[in-house]
Tab-separated table of C-alpha atoms and ligand atoms in Angstrom:
chain	number	residue	atom	x	y	z
O	1	UNK	CA	11.703	-34.349	79.614
O	2	UNK	CA	9.327	-34.407	77.444
O	3	UNK	CA	7.620	-37.092	75.131
O	4	UNK	CA	6.317	-36.946	71.288
O	5	UNK	CA	2.828	-38.070	70.935
O	6	UNK	CA	1.223	-38.724	67.606
O	7	UNK	CA	-1.957	-39.353	66.321
O	8	UNK	CA	-1.695	-41.522	63.597
O	9	UNK	CA	-2.923	-41.642	59.857
O	10	UNK	CA	-3.237	-37.909	58.702
O	11	UNK	CA	-2.197	-37.168	55.692
O	12	UNK	CA	0.620	-35.293	54.866
O	13	UNK	CA	0.691	-32.299	52.633
O	14	UNK	CA	2.284	-29.421	51.769
O	15	UNK	CA	6.044	-28.481	51.596
O	16	UNK	CA	8.573	-28.991	54.107
O	17	UNK	CA	11.761	-27.838	53.593
O	18	UNK	CA	15.421	-29.678	54.508
O	19	UNK	CA	18.301	-28.286	56.660
O	20	UNK	CA	21.905	-28.869	56.391
O	21	UNK	CA	23.556	-31.906	56.800
O	22	UNK	CA	24.294	-33.244	60.088
O	23	UNK	CA	26.983	-35.205	59.051
O	24	UNK	CA	28.429	-32.339	57.600
O	25	UNK	CA	27.898	-29.929	60.141
O	26	UNK	CA	29.858	-32.070	62.461
O	27	UNK	CA	32.492	-32.265	60.633
O	28	UNK	CA	32.654	-28.368	59.113
O	29	UNK	CA	32.365	-26.953	63.347
O	30	UNK	CA	35.451	-28.673	64.421
O	31	UNK	CA	37.197	-28.383	61.051
O	32	UNK	CA	37.233	-24.333	61.758
O	33	UNK	CA	39.268	-24.573	64.217
O	34	UNK	CA	41.921	-25.866	61.587
O	35	UNK	CA	42.070	-21.917	60.704
O	36	UNK	CA	44.096	-19.572	62.229
O	37	UNK	CA	41.037	-16.327	62.001
O	38	UNK	CA	37.337	-16.054	61.607
O	39	UNK	CA	35.261	-18.825	59.876
O	40	UNK	CA	31.453	-18.491	58.602
O	41	UNK	CA	29.401	-21.740	58.595
O	42	UNK	CA	26.121	-21.227	56.879
O	43	UNK	CA	23.448	-23.305	56.726
O	44	UNK	CA	23.940	-24.874	59.939
O	45	UNK	CA	20.577	-27.125	61.442
O	46	UNK	CA	19.354	-26.284	65.253
O	47	UNK	CA	19.973	-29.976	66.059
O	48	UNK	CA	21.540	-30.868	70.051
O	49	UNK	CA	24.886	-32.459	68.463
O	50	UNK	CA	25.243	-28.319	67.023
O	51	UNK	CA	24.843	-27.310	70.236
O	52	UNK	CA	27.549	-30.000	71.599
O	53	UNK	CA	30.171	-28.865	69.460
O	54	UNK	CA	29.604	-25.292	70.130
O	55	UNK	CA	30.271	-26.424	74.558
O	56	UNK	CA	33.534	-28.011	73.036
O	57	UNK	CA	34.253	-24.762	70.819
O	58	UNK	CA	34.263	-22.846	73.518
O	59	UNK	CA	35.808	-25.232	75.900
O	60	UNK	CA	38.648	-24.657	74.023
O	61	UNK	CA	38.457	-20.362	74.040
O	62	UNK	CA	36.954	-20.007	70.696
O	63	UNK	CA	34.325	-17.334	70.088
O	64	UNK	CA	31.073	-18.804	68.544
O	65	UNK	CA	28.350	-16.107	66.959
O	66	UNK	CA	25.186	-17.358	65.965
O	67	UNK	CA	22.448	-15.690	64.042
O	68	UNK	CA	19.615	-17.752	62.840
O	69	UNK	CA	21.088	-20.587	60.383
O	70	UNK	CA	24.570	-18.792	60.000
O	71	UNK	CA	27.697	-19.063	63.002
O	72	UNK	CA	31.065	-17.371	63.053
O	73	UNK	CA	33.828	-19.242	64.848
O	74	UNK	CA	37.140	-16.871	65.979
O	75	UNK	CA	40.143	-19.230	66.902
O	76	UNK	CA	41.810	-16.244	67.852
O	77	UNK	CA	41.633	-17.224	71.443
O	78	UNK	CA	42.627	-21.166	70.728
O	79	UNK	CA	43.794	-22.851	73.463
O	80	UNK	CA	44.889	-26.310	72.917
O	81	UNK	CA	43.119	-28.123	76.344
O	82	UNK	CA	41.681	-31.525	77.275
O	83	UNK	CA	38.676	-32.026	75.960
O	84	UNK	CA	36.393	-32.950	79.018
O	85	UNK	CA	34.766	-36.369	79.344
O	86	UNK	CA	31.327	-35.116	79.971
O	87	UNK	CA	31.178	-32.986	76.267
O	88	UNK	CA	33.324	-35.646	74.610
O	89	UNK	CA	30.486	-38.044	75.033
O	90	UNK	CA	27.768	-36.539	74.194
O	91	UNK	CA	28.069	-37.116	70.102
O	92	UNK	CA	30.214	-39.393	68.216
O	93	UNK	CA	31.254	-36.218	66.220
O	94	UNK	CA	33.885	-35.131	69.320
O	95	UNK	CA	36.616	-37.762	67.575
O	96	UNK	CA	36.692	-34.545	64.702
O	97	UNK	CA	38.916	-32.626	67.619
O	98	UNK	CA	41.532	-35.465	67.535
O	99	UNK	CA	42.322	-34.847	63.557
O	100	UNK	CA	42.218	-31.104	64.020
O	101	UNK	CA	44.104	-30.429	67.013
O	102	UNK	CA	46.834	-33.283	66.058
O	103	UNK	CA	46.804	-31.182	62.726
O	104	UNK	CA	47.126	-27.955	64.709
O	105	UNK	CA	49.318	-28.462	67.700
O	106	UNK	CA	50.507	-32.372	66.821
O	107	UNK	CA	48.894	-32.578	70.463
O	108	UNK	CA	45.594	-34.017	71.474
O	109	UNK	CA	44.271	-35.037	75.076
O	110	UNK	CA	40.566	-35.879	74.647
O	111	UNK	CA	37.865	-38.690	75.991
O	112	UNK	CA	36.493	-41.515	74.027
O	113	UNK	CA	33.874	-40.668	71.967
O	114	UNK	CA	30.190	-40.934	72.631
O	115	UNK	CA	26.915	-40.786	70.138
O	116	UNK	CA	24.676	-43.432	69.241
O	117	UNK	CA	24.909	-47.259	70.521
O	118	UNK	CA	24.688	-48.623	66.670
O	119	UNK	CA	27.265	-50.997	67.372
O	120	UNK	CA	30.814	-51.422	68.253
O	121	UNK	CA	32.542	-48.150	66.632
O	122	UNK	CA	36.177	-48.643	67.541
O	123	UNK	CA	37.897	-46.037	65.979
O	124	UNK	CA	41.208	-47.933	65.345
O	125	UNK	CA	41.056	-46.979	61.357
O	126	UNK	CA	41.574	-43.034	62.708
O	127	UNK	CA	44.444	-43.727	64.821
O	128	UNK	CA	46.051	-45.833	62.353
O	129	UNK	CA	46.364	-43.035	60.044
O	130	UNK	CA	47.447	-40.568	62.602
O	131	UNK	CA	50.349	-42.948	63.355
O	132	UNK	CA	51.047	-43.717	60.039
O	133	UNK	CA	51.392	-39.749	59.776
O	134	UNK	CA	53.991	-40.039	62.838
O	135	UNK	CA	51.744	-39.620	65.673
O	136	UNK	CA	52.310	-41.371	68.810
O	137	UNK	CA	49.076	-42.911	70.278
O	138	UNK	CA	48.333	-43.568	74.575
O	139	UNK	CA	45.641	-44.503	75.764
O	140	UNK	CA	44.937	-44.549	79.371
O	141	UNK	CA	41.203	-45.571	80.776
O	142	UNK	CA	38.954	-43.323	78.752
O	143	UNK	CA	41.580	-40.790	77.681
O	144	UNK	CA	43.618	-40.543	74.583
O	145	UNK	CA	46.716	-38.636	74.518
O	146	UNK	CA	48.276	-38.285	70.994
O	147	UNK	CA	51.347	-37.142	70.385
O	148	UNK	CA	53.479	-35.964	67.395
O	149	UNK	CA	57.030	-34.582	66.995
O	150	UNK	CA	56.844	-33.890	63.566
O	151	UNK	CA	53.922	-34.841	61.362
O	152	UNK	CA	54.712	-36.179	57.664
O	153	UNK	CA	52.621	-37.377	54.963
O	154	UNK	CA	51.883	-40.848	53.921
O	155	UNK	CA	50.215	-43.845	51.937
O	156	UNK	CA	47.117	-44.939	54.271
O	157	UNK	CA	44.793	-47.723	53.230
O	158	UNK	CA	41.921	-47.727	54.774
O	159	UNK	CA	40.592	-51.248	55.096
O	160	UNK	CA	36.966	-50.291	55.829
O	161	UNK	CA	35.613	-46.531	53.732
O	162	UNK	CA	34.869	-44.945	56.824
O	163	UNK	CA	33.667	-42.061	57.349
O	164	UNK	CA	34.917	-40.627	60.143
O	165	UNK	CA	38.457	-41.716	59.900
O	166	UNK	CA	38.654	-40.616	56.020
O	167	UNK	CA	37.623	-36.725	57.149
O	168	UNK	CA	39.515	-37.763	60.321
O	169	UNK	CA	43.124	-38.281	58.031
O	170	UNK	CA	42.177	-35.222	55.793
O	171	UNK	CA	41.997	-32.491	58.587
O	172	UNK	CA	45.249	-34.113	60.059
O	173	UNK	CA	47.447	-34.395	57.084
O	174	UNK	CA	46.202	-30.488	55.580
O	175	UNK	CA	48.729	-29.173	58.115
O	176	UNK	CA	51.432	-31.951	58.263
O	177	UNK	CA	54.524	-31.854	56.269
O	178	UNK	CA	54.351	-33.450	52.605
O	179	UNK	CA	51.663	-35.551	50.754
O	180	UNK	CA	49.400	-37.861	52.276
O	181	UNK	CA	47.245	-40.042	49.845
O	182	UNK	CA	43.838	-42.020	52.004
O	183	UNK	CA	43.133	-45.290	49.483
O	184	UNK	CA	39.686	-46.902	50.140
O	185	UNK	CA	38.460	-43.368	51.061
O	186	UNK	CA	34.970	-42.770	51.805
O	187	UNK	CA	32.934	-41.179	49.298
O	188	UNK	CA	30.014	-40.106	51.005
O	189	UNK	CA	28.908	-36.211	49.492
O	190	UNK	CA	29.416	-35.035	52.950
O	191	UNK	CA	33.306	-35.132	52.403
O	192	UNK	CA	32.831	-33.443	49.280
O	193	UNK	CA	31.657	-30.764	51.403
O	194	UNK	CA	34.136	-30.942	54.104
O	195	UNK	CA	37.124	-30.985	51.521
O	196	UNK	CA	35.887	-27.987	49.745
O	197	UNK	CA	35.637	-25.843	53.262
O	198	UNK	CA	39.109	-26.976	54.057
O	199	UNK	CA	40.601	-26.188	49.958
O	200	UNK	CA	38.837	-22.366	50.710
O	201	UNK	CA	40.777	-22.214	53.866
O	202	UNK	CA	44.178	-22.654	52.091
O	203	UNK	CA	44.760	-26.470	51.988
O	204	UNK	CA	45.216	-28.961	49.252
O	205	UNK	CA	42.895	-31.810	49.199
O	206	UNK	CA	42.139	-33.252	45.539
O	207	UNK	CA	39.841	-36.566	44.916
O	208	UNK	CA	37.511	-36.269	47.308
O	209	UNK	CA	34.270	-38.108	46.536
O	210	UNK	CA	36.266	-41.031	45.095
O	211	UNK	CA	38.059	-43.774	46.743
O	212	UNK	CA	41.444	-42.113	46.106
O	213	UNK	CA	41.719	-38.881	48.307
O	214	UNK	CA	45.737	-36.475	48.018
O	215	UNK	CA	46.563	-33.996	50.660
O	216	UNK	CA	49.578	-31.864	49.989
O	217	UNK	CA	49.958	-30.249	53.833
O	218	UNK	CA	50.477	-26.886	54.026
O	219	UNK	CA	51.497	-24.395	57.012
O	220	UNK	CA	48.708	-22.504	57.435
O	221	UNK	CA	45.176	-22.199	57.195
O	222	UNK	CA	42.781	-19.426	57.153
O	223	UNK	CA	39.373	-18.432	58.013
O	224	UNK	CA	36.975	-18.401	55.239
O	225	UNK	CA	33.194	-19.184	54.714
O	226	UNK	CA	31.395	-22.583	53.742
O	227	UNK	CA	27.003	-23.635	53.132
O	228	UNK	CA	26.110	-26.654	54.587
O	229	UNK	CA	25.255	-28.982	51.958
O	230	UNK	CA	21.136	-30.359	52.020
O	231	UNK	CA	20.632	-33.127	54.703
O	232	UNK	CA	20.426	-36.386	52.336
O	233	UNK	CA	19.137	-38.238	55.277
O	234	UNK	CA	16.687	-35.762	57.065
O	235	UNK	CA	15.194	-35.716	53.321
O	236	UNK	CA	15.276	-39.471	52.799
O	237	UNK	CA	12.927	-39.483	56.096
O	238	UNK	CA	10.349	-37.433	55.077
O	239	UNK	CA	10.341	-39.263	51.313
O	240	UNK	CA	9.405	-42.359	53.009
O	241	UNK	CA	6.721	-40.290	55.095
O	242	UNK	CA	5.444	-39.384	51.897
O	243	UNK	CA	5.617	-42.727	50.351
O	244	UNK	CA	3.078	-43.657	52.710
O	245	UNK	CA	0.829	-40.765	53.541
O	246	UNK	CA	2.086	-38.011	50.747
O	247	UNK	CA	-1.016	-36.374	49.274
O	248	UNK	CA	1.692	-34.179	46.682
O	249	UNK	CA	3.913	-33.951	49.777
O	250	UNK	CA	6.737	-31.495	48.901
O	251	UNK	CA	10.425	-32.403	49.736
O	252	UNK	CA	11.989	-28.708	49.067
O	253	UNK	CA	15.859	-27.966	49.136
O	254	UNK	CA	17.374	-31.436	48.456
O	255	UNK	CA	20.158	-32.405	45.956
O	256	UNK	CA	17.909	-35.070	44.289
O	257	UNK	CA	21.145	-37.047	42.902
O	258	UNK	CA	22.637	-37.705	46.664
O	259	UNK	CA	18.933	-39.869	47.147
O	260	UNK	CA	19.423	-42.100	43.979
O	261	UNK	CA	19.794	-45.306	46.020
O	262	UNK	CA	16.365	-44.606	47.839
O	263	UNK	CA	14.832	-42.771	44.887
O	264	UNK	CA	15.733	-45.907	43.063
O	265	UNK	CA	14.650	-48.292	45.793
O	266	UNK	CA	10.970	-46.512	45.820
O	267	UNK	CA	10.819	-46.958	42.021
O	268	UNK	CA	10.960	-50.414	42.324
O	269	UNK	CA	8.328	-50.482	45.333
O	270	UNK	CA	5.893	-48.577	42.817
O	271	UNK	CA	6.337	-45.231	44.256
O	272	UNK	CA	5.599	-42.643	42.495
O	273	UNK	CA	6.916	-39.128	42.704
O	274	UNK	CA	8.287	-36.333	40.664
O	275	UNK	CA	11.884	-34.644	40.514
O	276	UNK	CA	12.385	-31.182	40.186
O	277	UNK	CA	16.194	-29.788	40.325
O	278	UNK	CA	16.092	-29.270	43.980
O	279	UNK	CA	12.607	-31.196	45.235
O	280	UNK	CA	10.494	-33.953	45.014
O	281	UNK	CA	6.888	-34.114	44.741
O	282	UNK	CA	5.589	-37.531	46.615
O	283	UNK	CA	2.541	-39.586	46.668
O	284	UNK	CA	1.315	-42.498	49.325
O	285	UNK	CA	1.522	-45.673	46.771
O	286	UNK	CA	-1.295	-47.854	48.109
O	287	UNK	CA	0.381	-50.800	46.649
O	288	UNK	CA	3.662	-51.295	47.348
O	289	UNK	CA	5.821	-53.925	45.617
O	290	UNK	CA	8.244	-56.227	48.413
O	291	UNK	CA	11.347	-55.321	48.057
O	292	UNK	CA	15.006	-56.549	49.616
O	293	UNK	CA	17.215	-53.786	50.725
O	294	UNK	CA	21.043	-53.898	52.072
O	295	UNK	CA	22.515	-50.910	53.491
O	296	UNK	CA	25.602	-49.888	51.457
O	297	UNK	CA	28.671	-46.973	51.624
O	298	UNK	CA	27.705	-44.288	49.579
O	299	UNK	CA	26.448	-44.420	46.959
O	300	UNK	CA	24.430	-47.598	47.811
O	301	UNK	CA	21.500	-47.235	49.751
O	302	UNK	CA	22.936	-45.818	53.397
O	303	UNK	CA	22.760	-47.566	56.395
O	304	UNK	CA	21.270	-43.872	57.829
O	305	UNK	CA	17.948	-44.684	56.065
O	306	UNK	CA	17.605	-48.435	56.986
O	307	UNK	CA	15.310	-48.006	59.900
O	308	UNK	CA	13.390	-45.772	58.475
O	309	UNK	CA	13.125	-47.630	55.777
O	310	UNK	CA	12.167	-50.765	57.749
O	311	UNK	CA	9.025	-48.849	58.582
O	312	UNK	CA	7.745	-48.701	54.714
O	313	UNK	CA	8.674	-52.800	54.211
O	314	UNK	CA	5.924	-53.227	56.854
O	315	UNK	CA	3.193	-51.916	54.554
O	316	UNK	CA	4.583	-53.697	51.121
O	317	UNK	CA	2.696	-56.391	49.646
O	318	UNK	CA	4.701	-59.605	50.435
O	319	UNK	CA	8.053	-60.266	52.266
O	320	UNK	CA	10.390	-58.266	52.339
O	321	UNK	CA	14.455	-58.470	53.917
O	322	UNK	CA	16.062	-55.500	55.552
O	323	UNK	CA	19.679	-55.892	55.631
O	324	UNK	CA	22.224	-53.417	57.689
O	325	UNK	CA	26.148	-54.036	56.856
O	326	UNK	CA	27.289	-50.748	58.192
O	327	UNK	CA	26.056	-51.007	61.827
O	328	UNK	CA	25.907	-54.479	63.418
O	329	UNK	CA	23.046	-53.154	66.075
O	330	UNK	CA	21.328	-50.956	63.835
O	331	UNK	CA	17.781	-53.292	65.195
O	332	UNK	CA	16.616	-51.632	68.110
O	333	UNK	CA	13.464	-50.407	66.696
O	334	UNK	CA	12.226	-53.322	65.480
O	335	UNK	CA	11.085	-54.703	69.267
O	336	UNK	CA	9.058	-51.782	69.041
O	337	UNK	CA	7.351	-52.157	65.623
O	338	UNK	CA	6.611	-55.901	66.543
O	339	UNK	CA	4.746	-53.933	69.529
O	340	UNK	CA	3.083	-52.114	67.196
O	341	UNK	CA	1.909	-55.262	65.264
O	342	UNK	CA	4.471	-55.346	62.127
O	343	UNK	CA	5.003	-59.034	61.603
O	344	UNK	CA	9.468	-58.965	61.574
O	345	UNK	CA	11.803	-61.859	62.491
O	346	UNK	CA	15.377	-60.942	63.200
O	347	UNK	CA	18.151	-62.414	62.883
O	348	UNK	CA	21.379	-60.756	63.811
O	349	UNK	CA	20.930	-57.614	61.169
O	350	UNK	CA	18.891	-58.979	58.840
O	351	UNK	CA	15.364	-58.390	59.013
O	352	UNK	CA	12.282	-60.100	57.610
O	353	UNK	CA	9.757	-58.135	57.188
O	354	UNK	CA	6.193	-59.778	55.752
O	355	UNK	CA	3.670	-57.170	54.955
O	356	UNK	CA	1.544	-56.155	54.676
O	357	UNK	CA	0.932	-55.146	58.989
O	358	UNK	CA	-1.529	-53.067	60.377
O	359	UNK	CA	0.479	-50.526	62.781
O	360	UNK	CA	-1.434	-49.824	65.910
O	361	UNK	CA	-0.237	-47.057	68.291
O	362	UNK	CA	1.695	-47.927	71.491
O	363	UNK	CA	4.259	-46.673	73.926
O	364	UNK	CA	7.777	-47.340	72.748
O	365	UNK	CA	11.371	-45.680	73.541
O	366	UNK	CA	13.757	-44.455	70.831
O	367	UNK	CA	16.956	-46.205	71.220
O	368	UNK	CA	18.843	-44.291	68.729
O	369	UNK	CA	18.629	-41.306	66.267
O	370	UNK	CA	17.601	-43.230	63.084
O	371	UNK	CA	15.639	-45.705	65.104
O	372	UNK	CA	13.537	-42.884	66.695
O	373	UNK	CA	12.932	-41.207	63.231
O	374	UNK	CA	11.679	-44.698	61.965
O	375	UNK	CA	9.351	-44.987	65.178
O	376	UNK	CA	7.932	-41.602	64.484
O	377	UNK	CA	7.413	-42.807	60.619
O	378	UNK	CA	5.633	-46.366	62.466
O	379	UNK	CA	3.688	-43.567	64.376
O	380	UNK	CA	2.397	-41.695	62.031
O	381	UNK	CA	0.679	-44.757	60.129
O	382	UNK	CA	-0.550	-46.393	63.351
O	383	UNK	CA	-3.945	-46.349	64.020
O	384	UNK	CA	-4.652	-44.472	67.048
O	385	UNK	CA	-2.200	-42.673	69.318
O	386	UNK	CA	1.555	-43.409	69.417
O	387	UNK	CA	3.983	-42.390	72.618
O	388	UNK	CA	7.705	-42.188	71.983
O	389	UNK	CA	10.088	-41.545	74.853
O	390	UNK	CA	13.619	-40.889	74.910
O	391	UNK	CA	13.683	-38.680	71.918
O	392	UNK	CA	16.784	-36.899	72.896
O	393	UNK	CA	17.955	-39.471	70.214
O	394	UNK	CA	15.765	-37.864	67.735
O	395	UNK	CA	16.951	-34.530	68.600
O	396	UNK	CA	20.044	-34.797	68.247
O	397	UNK	CA	19.958	-34.950	64.461
O	398	UNK	CA	16.051	-33.648	63.490
O	399	UNK	CA	16.054	-30.212	63.133
O	400	UNK	CA	12.354	-28.779	64.494
O	401	UNK	CA	11.090	-31.985	63.155
O	402	UNK	CA	7.774	-31.313	65.440
O	403	UNK	CA	7.210	-28.007	63.313
O	404	UNK	CA	7.994	-29.680	60.234
O	405	UNK	CA	5.754	-32.619	60.641
O	406	UNK	CA	2.699	-30.295	62.028
O	407	UNK	CA	2.799	-27.841	59.213
O	408	UNK	CA	2.024	-30.627	56.617
O	409	UNK	CA	-0.777	-31.728	58.275
O	410	UNK	CA	0.541	-34.390	60.770
O	411	UNK	CA	-1.229	-34.404	64.507
O	412	UNK	CA	2.372	-35.150	66.442
O	413	UNK	CA	3.213	-33.078	69.476
O	414	UNK	CA	5.598	-32.494	72.404
O	415	UNK	CA	4.331	-33.512	76.149
O	416	UNK	CA	5.963	-33.063	79.491
O	417	UNK	CA	6.647	-36.498	80.952
C	501	LIG	C1	29.425	-41.320	59.698
C	501	LIG	C2	27.892	-40.980	60.305
C	501	LIG	C3	26.951	-41.613	60.526
C	501	LIG	C4	26.877	-42.741	59.275
C	501	LIG	C5	28.166	-43.436	59.001
C	501	LIG	C6	27.889	-44.107	57.884
C	501	LIG	C7	28.620	-39.083	61.370
C	501	LIG	C8	29.027	-37.953	62.903
C	501	LIG	N1	28.442	-40.254	61.400
C	501	LIG	O1	29.565	-42.631	61.386
C	501	LIG	O2	25.407	-41.322	60.553
C	501	LIG	O3	25.902	-43.989	59.319
C	501	LIG	O4	29.077	-42.451	59.167
C	501	LIG	O5	27.847	-43.443	56.657
C	501	LIG	O6	29.534	-38.454	60.699
C	501	LIG	N2	35.036	-48.849	61.894
C	501	LIG	C9	35.847	-49.452	62.225
C	501	LIG	N3	37.113	-48.693	62.741
C	501	LIG	C10	37.072	-47.089	62.183
C	501	LIG	C11	35.883	-46.580	62.393
C	501	LIG	C12	35.068	-47.350	61.770
C	501	LIG	O7	36.107	-50.525	62.333
C	501	LIG	O8	38.215	-46.260	62.680
C	501	LIG	C13	33.938	-48.765	61.275
C	501	LIG	C14	32.368	-49.180	62.301
C	501	LIG	O9	32.337	-49.284	63.464
C	501	LIG	C15	31.476	-49.056	61.156
C	501	LIG	C16	31.349	-48.786	59.975
C	501	LIG	O10	33.378	-48.744	59.983
C	501	LIG	O11	31.062	-50.751	61.002
C	501	LIG	C17	31.523	-47.309	59.344
C	501	LIG	O12	32.113	-46.622	60.285
C	501	LIG	P1	32.007	-44.961	59.513
C	501	LIG	O13	31.756	-44.675	58.662
C	501	LIG	O14	33.630	-44.362	60.122
C	501	LIG	O15	30.754	-44.173	60.675
C	501	LIG	P2	31.418	-43.359	61.577
C	501	LIG	O16	31.801	-42.172	61.122
C	501	LIG	O17	31.337	-43.557	62.738
């Protein structure tokens, strides 16, 4: 086991290149199983969630060949077996195999998905969609069984614009008979990436990126290639680091529109940055104005950046409110920020953050992926040395984070425990 050790207060300058989006990758890898033949997925990030999905794909007898950031998945020997509990619980996105295998075989057996403990995270909306298409869902202790004589098109109204439910329903509907309409669909950019992939495979998906998605089922899908879009959350995390410690820090390989909500907040706080076509150059702001931030579905302020953002708010001159509205438990990092010296009152999912606080390095624990990256950010600005344990959470979603940060001047390293 390893821990991350950070010596704080070092300026960040140079260039960080952003990898492929975790939340696209974890949807695109299962989607490859919808196709008959070989799919190529490019710009796949080196994260442990990727490896967990590889293990599931192999368990189902598909072949994966990886060359750097490009992977090829061959489904010629694909077998529709029960996905084991040990593999399902390694990540949340194992639920995407439900939509994929239900669409392709009309039968799935899978254990409860795992993932970060950031709230209840039910999958009732996914199941509601499958049921509307004709699937019967049986739950036996920790296992789901989904069966359909025939999957048919349906009109599905999501009561919440869930990313996972939208994508999962798109998968099953792509191989159903007839037309499925998803109303109140999630609009996240990763959904457009997934829809592009499905359409290149021969699916008929229209409206991705809007709140109404219409899918006309087809009989078969074929292998094709797709490139993972840049990770707007990884980008946002480094952009926030730049706002605190940057000396012309360049965050490269981004699509700036995808981070519009973050850039708008940074402008409101007085942070100076220059946008390029695919990059942003950002400088440390010494006089941060206080703001209030509420997480929302896309294109609002992303829930995945709420925790890193809260660290920036500890450095504002005045009181800020950080409100998490999507997941009720995305607050595990706050006690550690308090331990480091931040002045924060936490009431449910609403944090009142009184700045500006001096943070002091200490021993802390990552409690989830984005909370973990928030603690790295805190360690980078803290006086002295910060040690972070339970870093597996962080490595699930940030590729080569130690190397990327060291290369721009951070004093950060892995140490054996
Ligand atoms: C995905 C992302 C996650 C991101 C989130 C919101 C992946 C693997 N994860 O998570 O990083 O933070 O989108 O952008 O892509 N809900 C239900 N019933 C359901 C489904 C969801 O009540 O059937 C609730 C959830 O508990 C949560 C909210 O809806 O409160 C949002 O969930 P959802 O958009 O589905 O997030 P995930 O797909 O789990």
